[in-house]
Amino acid sequence: MPYEIKKVFASLPQVERGVSKIIGGDPKGNNFLYTNGKCVVIRNIDDHTRFVNCVRFSPDGNRFATASADGQIFVYDGKAGEKLCALGGGKAHDGGIYAISWSPDSSQLLSASGDKTAKIWDVGANSIVNTFNMGSNVLDQQLGCLWQKDHLLTISLSGYINYLDKNNPNKPLRVIKGHSKSIQCLTVHKNGGKSYIYSGSNDGHINYWDSETGENDGFSGKGHTNQVSRMAVDEMDQLVTCSMDDTVRYTNLSKRDYSGQDAVKMDVQPKCLAVGPGGYTVVLCIGQIVLMKDKKKCFAIDDLGYEPEAVAIHPGGGTAAVGGADGNVHLYSIQGTSLKNDDKSLEAKGPVTDLAYSHDGAFLAVCDANKVVTVFSVTDGYAEHNVFYGHHAKIVCIAWSPDNEHFASGGMDMMVYVWTVSDPETRVKIPDAHRLHHVSGLAWLDEHTLVTTSHDASVKEWSISYN
């Protein structure tokens, strides 16, 4: 096989405030249901005052418990259905309870609540064993839980998965973080000898991943408030991002902390950007191109006569290539604090969706909505070098390998192709790279490791080999 899946940094559960992850009761709160192995049994309970979120039998079958939005947990005899007790004597939590899970020996119960706590109960003694305080933010509400052997897990409204520590209730053993919404873009960067993956999703969240271990986290502070549309790392080791919140942000990757001073407000919504040497950033907004230098806007071009969709800056600086919905690539010269239209355009095979220069600056690869990749030779005056066919739907992203001999493309057909620039017939095809949604971003960690992401909210690493 010319490719194999190396790692999957899987997406987190999609959660919604006030909605349990495990539903086991009648929305009216009067009935609950369970299976005895051959049929579904519906029983009537009038104890809860609000809807029941979860019903769980103990592993030994002697008892079952119900948890409700009224903050109460009732325990019943598993055979007769008679109520045995209300945990805590009244309300078990100060907020609605969304999930419960029994210990393997049927003696204790784990509960998760909207009051931002999880609790372990000694059911026989009707007493609290542990209270886990999960935080003070609304996203710290607990919507799901699981007691699996020696592991205690809860799911927060943020989508984070928490491994609880019985010996330290105020700090989880581990928190699995990531995206719970569709990922729009990604990039990679080496920092301190390690390679990191950065990804941005349509809720404004940016996550970074250790490419070797998968350990990940988000930036601290308040960042984007809407979809992150594009990102790149500049020569100052800053993550430059643009968002539908009408801002461009510069975030120091050594601190990974948002700063209000490093957010630049745009006049028009930005949708794509590229960084280049000399502190330059070219930002594409709706109907507008903006040149920035050292985090400041210095020039803008309106009335373009076409809608800009994608941008790349030549690695040597000096030239910005802008792909348009008109099916052309327009070339601009970066001259100090201004952009000059070179009055030269390159014809693609359809509306341009993405483009990228090879790392040595010798080639410009352009993908379009007509499922074609066109590579232009920069050294030959942007003459057409090769055309690549294979995708069955619109191509949306493209990225060059560090070897400058291969590049990858991802499309709406959920496929990824790795192409050889000198021979369109020599390629690696990865079908169903992301089975649930189309590929939304590509980046290379090294010559043989490709990173992909998708609206399925996952990030994948692929080992690529060439025969």
PDB file of N, CA and C in Angstrom, residues 282-325:
ATOM      1  N   VAL A 282      -1.077  39.233   3.375  1.00  0.00           N
ATOM      2  CA  VAL A 282      -2.093  39.648   2.411  1.00  0.00           C
ATOM      3  C   VAL A 282      -3.403  38.977   2.816  1.00  0.00           C
ATOM      4  N   VAL A 283      -4.422  39.790   3.025  1.00  0.00           N
ATOM      5  CA  VAL A 283      -5.719  39.302   3.490  1.00  0.00           C
ATOM      6  C   VAL A 283      -6.754  39.519   2.391  1.00  0.00           C
ATOM      7  N   LEU A 284      -7.489  38.467   2.079  1.00  0.00           N
ATOM      8  CA  LEU A 284      -8.596  38.591   1.139  1.00  0.00           C
ATOM      9  C   LEU A 284      -9.884  38.757   1.921  1.00  0.00           C
ATOM     10  N   CYS A 285     -10.562  39.850   1.669  1.00  0.00           N
ATOM     11  CA  CYS A 285     -11.876  40.091   2.249  1.00  0.00           C
ATOM     12  C   CYS A 285     -12.911  40.006   1.122  1.00  0.00           C
ATOM     13  N   ILE A 286     -14.154  40.107   1.458  1.00  0.00           N
ATOM     14  CA  ILE A 286     -15.191  40.070   0.429  1.00  0.00           C
ATOM     15  C   ILE A 286     -15.043  41.293  -0.472  1.00  0.00           C
ATOM     16  N   GLY A 287     -14.647  41.064  -1.723  1.00  0.00           N
ATOM     17  CA  GLY A 287     -14.489  42.151  -2.682  1.00  0.00           C
ATOM     18  C   GLY A 287     -13.314  43.058  -2.440  1.00  0.00           C
ATOM     19  N   GLN A 288     -12.329  42.623  -1.658  1.00  0.00           N
ATOM     20  CA  GLN A 288     -11.239  43.523  -1.287  1.00  0.00           C
ATOM     21  C   GLN A 288      -9.962  42.737  -1.002  1.00  0.00           C
ATOM     22  N   ILE A 289      -8.812  43.329  -1.328  1.00  0.00           N
ATOM     23  CA  ILE A 289      -7.507  42.786  -0.957  1.00  0.00           C
ATOM     24  C   ILE A 289      -6.831  43.790  -0.037  1.00  0.00           C
ATOM     25  N   VAL A 290      -6.333  43.310   1.105  1.00  0.00           N
ATOM     26  CA  VAL A 290      -5.705  44.186   2.091  1.00  0.00           C
ATOM     27  C   VAL A 290      -4.264  43.725   2.307  1.00  0.00           C
ATOM     28  N   LEU A 291      -3.323  44.663   2.228  1.00  0.00           N
ATOM     29  CA  LEU A 291      -1.926  44.383   2.544  1.00  0.00           C
ATOM     30  C   LEU A 291      -1.633  44.865   3.957  1.00  0.00           C
ATOM     31  N   MET A 292      -1.037  43.986   4.759  1.00  0.00           N
ATOM     32  CA  MET A 292      -0.658  44.346   6.121  1.00  0.00           C
ATOM     33  C   MET A 292       0.841  44.153   6.285  1.00  0.00           C
ATOM     34  N   LYS A 293       1.426  44.995   7.099  1.00  0.00           N
ATOM     35  CA  LYS A 293       2.849  44.868   7.426  1.00  0.00           C
ATOM     36  C   LYS A 293       3.032  45.117   8.910  1.00  0.00           C
ATOM     37  N   ASP A 294       3.695  44.176   9.571  1.00  0.00           N
ATOM     38  CA  ASP A 294       3.950  44.290  11.009  1.00  0.00           C
ATOM     39  C   ASP A 294       2.652  44.529  11.790  1.00  0.00           C
ATOM     40  N   LYS A 295       1.632  43.755  11.449  1.00  0.00           N
ATOM     41  CA  LYS A 295       0.337  43.749  12.141  1.00  0.00           C
ATOM     42  C   LYS A 295      -0.507  44.998  11.897  1.00  0.00           C
ATOM     43  N   LYS A 296      -0.155  45.784  10.893  1.00  0.00           N
ATOM     44  CA  LYS A 296      -0.917  46.999  10.612  1.00  0.00           C
ATOM     45  C   LYS A 296      -1.368  47.017   9.156  1.00  0.00           C
ATOM     46  N   LYS A 297      -2.590  47.471   8.933  1.00  0.00           N
ATOM     47  CA  LYS A 297      -3.086  47.630   7.574  1.00  0.00           C
ATOM     48  C   LYS A 297      -2.378  48.810   6.918  1.00  0.00           C
ATOM     49  N   CYS A 298      -1.883  48.602   5.704  1.00  0.00           N
ATOM     50  CA  CYS A 298      -1.179  49.696   5.041  1.00  0.00           C
ATOM     51  C   CYS A 298      -1.680  49.974   3.624  1.00  0.00           C
ATOM     52  N   PHE A 299      -2.452  49.038   3.047  1.00  0.00           N
ATOM     53  CA  PHE A 299      -2.926  49.272   1.687  1.00  0.00           C
ATOM     54  C   PHE A 299      -4.126  48.368   1.419  1.00  0.00           C
ATOM     55  N   ALA A 300      -5.052  48.871   0.609  1.00  0.00           N
ATOM     56  CA  ALA A 300      -6.225  48.081   0.238  1.00  0.00           C
ATOM     57  C   ALA A 300      -6.604  48.360  -1.204  1.00  0.00           C
ATOM     58  N   ILE A 301      -7.075  47.321  -1.876  1.00  0.00           N
ATOM     59  CA  ILE A 301      -7.562  47.459  -3.252  1.00  0.00           C
ATOM     60  C   ILE A 301      -9.026  47.048  -3.286  1.00  0.00           C
ATOM     61  N   ASP A 302      -9.885  47.960  -3.705  1.00  0.00           N
ATOM     62  CA  ASP A 302     -11.312  47.682  -3.866  1.00  0.00           C
ATOM     63  C   ASP A 302     -11.632  47.641  -5.369  1.00  0.00           C
ATOM     64  N   ASP A 303     -12.872  47.400  -5.675  1.00  0.00           N
ATOM     65  CA  ASP A 303     -13.330  47.397  -7.072  1.00  0.00           C
ATOM     66  C   ASP A 303     -12.418  46.530  -7.942  1.00  0.00           C
ATOM     67  N   LEU A 304     -12.277  45.296  -7.539  1.00  0.00           N
ATOM     68  CA  LEU A 304     -11.353  44.385  -8.210  1.00  0.00           C
ATOM     69  C   LEU A 304     -11.849  43.939  -9.581  1.00  0.00           C
ATOM     70  N   GLY A 305     -13.145  43.878  -9.732  1.00  0.00           N
ATOM     71  CA  GLY A 305     -13.706  43.353 -10.965  1.00  0.00           C
ATOM     72  C   GLY A 305     -13.860  41.843 -10.938  1.00  0.00           C
ATOM     73  N   TYR A 306     -13.501  41.236  -9.833  1.00  0.00           N
ATOM     74  CA  TYR A 306     -13.684  39.790  -9.611  1.00  0.00           C
ATOM     75  C   TYR A 306     -13.723  39.552  -8.102  1.00  0.00           C
ATOM     76  N   GLU A 307     -14.175  38.371  -7.696  1.00  0.00           N
ATOM     77  CA  GLU A 307     -14.226  38.048  -6.272  1.00  0.00           C
ATOM     78  C   GLU A 307     -13.002  37.215  -5.901  1.00  0.00           C
ATOM     79  N   PRO A 308     -12.122  37.733  -5.018  1.00  0.00           N
ATOM     80  CA  PRO A 308     -10.936  36.966  -4.624  1.00  0.00           C
ATOM     81  C   PRO A 308     -11.314  35.811  -3.696  1.00  0.00           C
ATOM     82  N   GLU A 309     -10.690  34.660  -3.910  1.00  0.00           N
ATOM     83  CA  GLU A 309     -11.038  33.470  -3.125  1.00  0.00           C
ATOM     84  C   GLU A 309      -9.853  32.860  -2.383  1.00  0.00           C
ATOM     85  N   ALA A 310      -8.653  32.933  -2.958  1.00  0.00           N
ATOM     86  CA  ALA A 310      -7.481  32.308  -2.344  1.00  0.00           C
ATOM     87  C   ALA A 310      -6.251  33.133  -2.667  1.00  0.00           C
ATOM     88  N   VAL A 311      -5.240  33.079  -1.768  1.00  0.00           N
ATOM     89  CA  VAL A 311      -4.052  33.899  -1.952  1.00  0.00           C
ATOM     90  C   VAL A 311      -2.820  33.132  -1.486  1.00  0.00           C
ATOM     91  N   ALA A 312      -1.692  33.381  -2.150  1.00  0.00           N
ATOM     92  CA  ALA A 312      -0.401  32.832  -1.756  1.00  0.00           C
ATOM     93  C   ALA A 312       0.666  33.871  -2.048  1.00  0.00           C
ATOM     94  N   ILE A 313       1.673  33.936  -1.178  1.00  0.00           N
ATOM     95  CA  ILE A 313       2.808  34.834  -1.381  1.00  0.00           C
ATOM     96  C   ILE A 313       4.019  33.985  -1.754  1.00  0.00           C
ATOM     97  N   HIS A 314       4.745  34.411  -2.778  1.00  0.00           N
ATOM     98  CA  HIS A 314       5.939  33.687  -3.209  1.00  0.00           C
ATOM     99  C   HIS A 314       6.938  33.623  -2.054  1.00  0.00           C
ATOM    100  N   PRO A 315       7.578  32.459  -1.825  1.00  0.00           N
ATOM    101  CA  PRO A 315       8.518  32.321  -0.691  1.00  0.00           C
ATOM    102  C   PRO A 315       9.625  33.369  -0.697  1.00  0.00           C
ATOM    103  N   GLY A 316       9.994  33.849  -1.872  1.00  0.00           N
ATOM    104  CA  GLY A 316      11.016  34.889  -1.935  1.00  0.00           C
ATOM    105  C   GLY A 316      10.493  36.283  -1.682  1.00  0.00           C
ATOM    106  N   GLY A 317       9.166  36.391  -1.497  1.00  0.00           N
ATOM    107  CA  GLY A 317       8.549  37.697  -1.305  1.00  0.00           C
ATOM    108  C   GLY A 317       8.407  38.429  -2.630  1.00  0.00           C
ATOM    109  N   GLY A 318       7.715  39.534  -2.569  1.00  0.00           N
ATOM    110  CA  GLY A 318       7.621  40.378  -3.748  1.00  0.00           C
ATOM    111  C   GLY A 318       6.407  40.150  -4.608  1.00  0.00           C
ATOM    112  N   THR A 319       5.855  38.920  -4.619  1.00  0.00           N
ATOM    113  CA  THR A 319       4.717  38.622  -5.472  1.00  0.00           C
ATOM    114  C   THR A 319       3.618  37.926  -4.681  1.00  0.00           C
ATOM    115  N   ALA A 320       2.377  38.389  -4.879  1.00  0.00           N
ATOM    116  CA  ALA A 320       1.203  37.740  -4.294  1.00  0.00           C
ATOM    117  C   ALA A 320       0.327  37.247  -5.435  1.00  0.00           C
ATOM    118  N   ALA A 321      -0.055  35.991  -5.377  1.00  0.00           N
ATOM    119  CA  ALA A 321      -0.949  35.401  -6.374  1.00  0.00           C
ATOM    120  C   ALA A 321      -2.333  35.280  -5.757  1.00  0.00           C
ATOM    121  N   VAL A 322      -3.326  35.852  -6.419  1.00  0.00           N
ATOM    122  CA  VAL A 322      -4.700  35.851  -5.900  1.00  0.00           C
ATOM    123  C   VAL A 322      -5.587  35.097  -6.888  1.00  0.00           C
ATOM    124  N   GLY A 323      -6.213  34.035  -6.397  1.00  0.00           N
ATOM    125  CA  GLY A 323      -7.120  33.253  -7.216  1.00  0.00           C
ATOM    126  C   GLY A 323      -8.533  33.785  -7.107  1.00  0.00           C
ATOM    127  N   GLY A 324      -9.207  33.897  -8.240  1.00  0.00           N
ATOM    128  CA  GLY A 324     -10.530  34.492  -8.238  1.00  0.00           C
ATOM    129  C   GLY A 324     -11.621  33.544  -8.674  1.00  0.00           C
ATOM    130  N   ALA A 325     -12.853  33.925  -8.333  1.00  0.00           N
ATOM    131  CA  ALA A 325     -14.019  33.170  -8.777  1.00  0.00           C
ATOM    132  C   ALA A 325     -14.227  33.302 -10.278  1.00  0.00           C
TER     133      ALA A 325
END
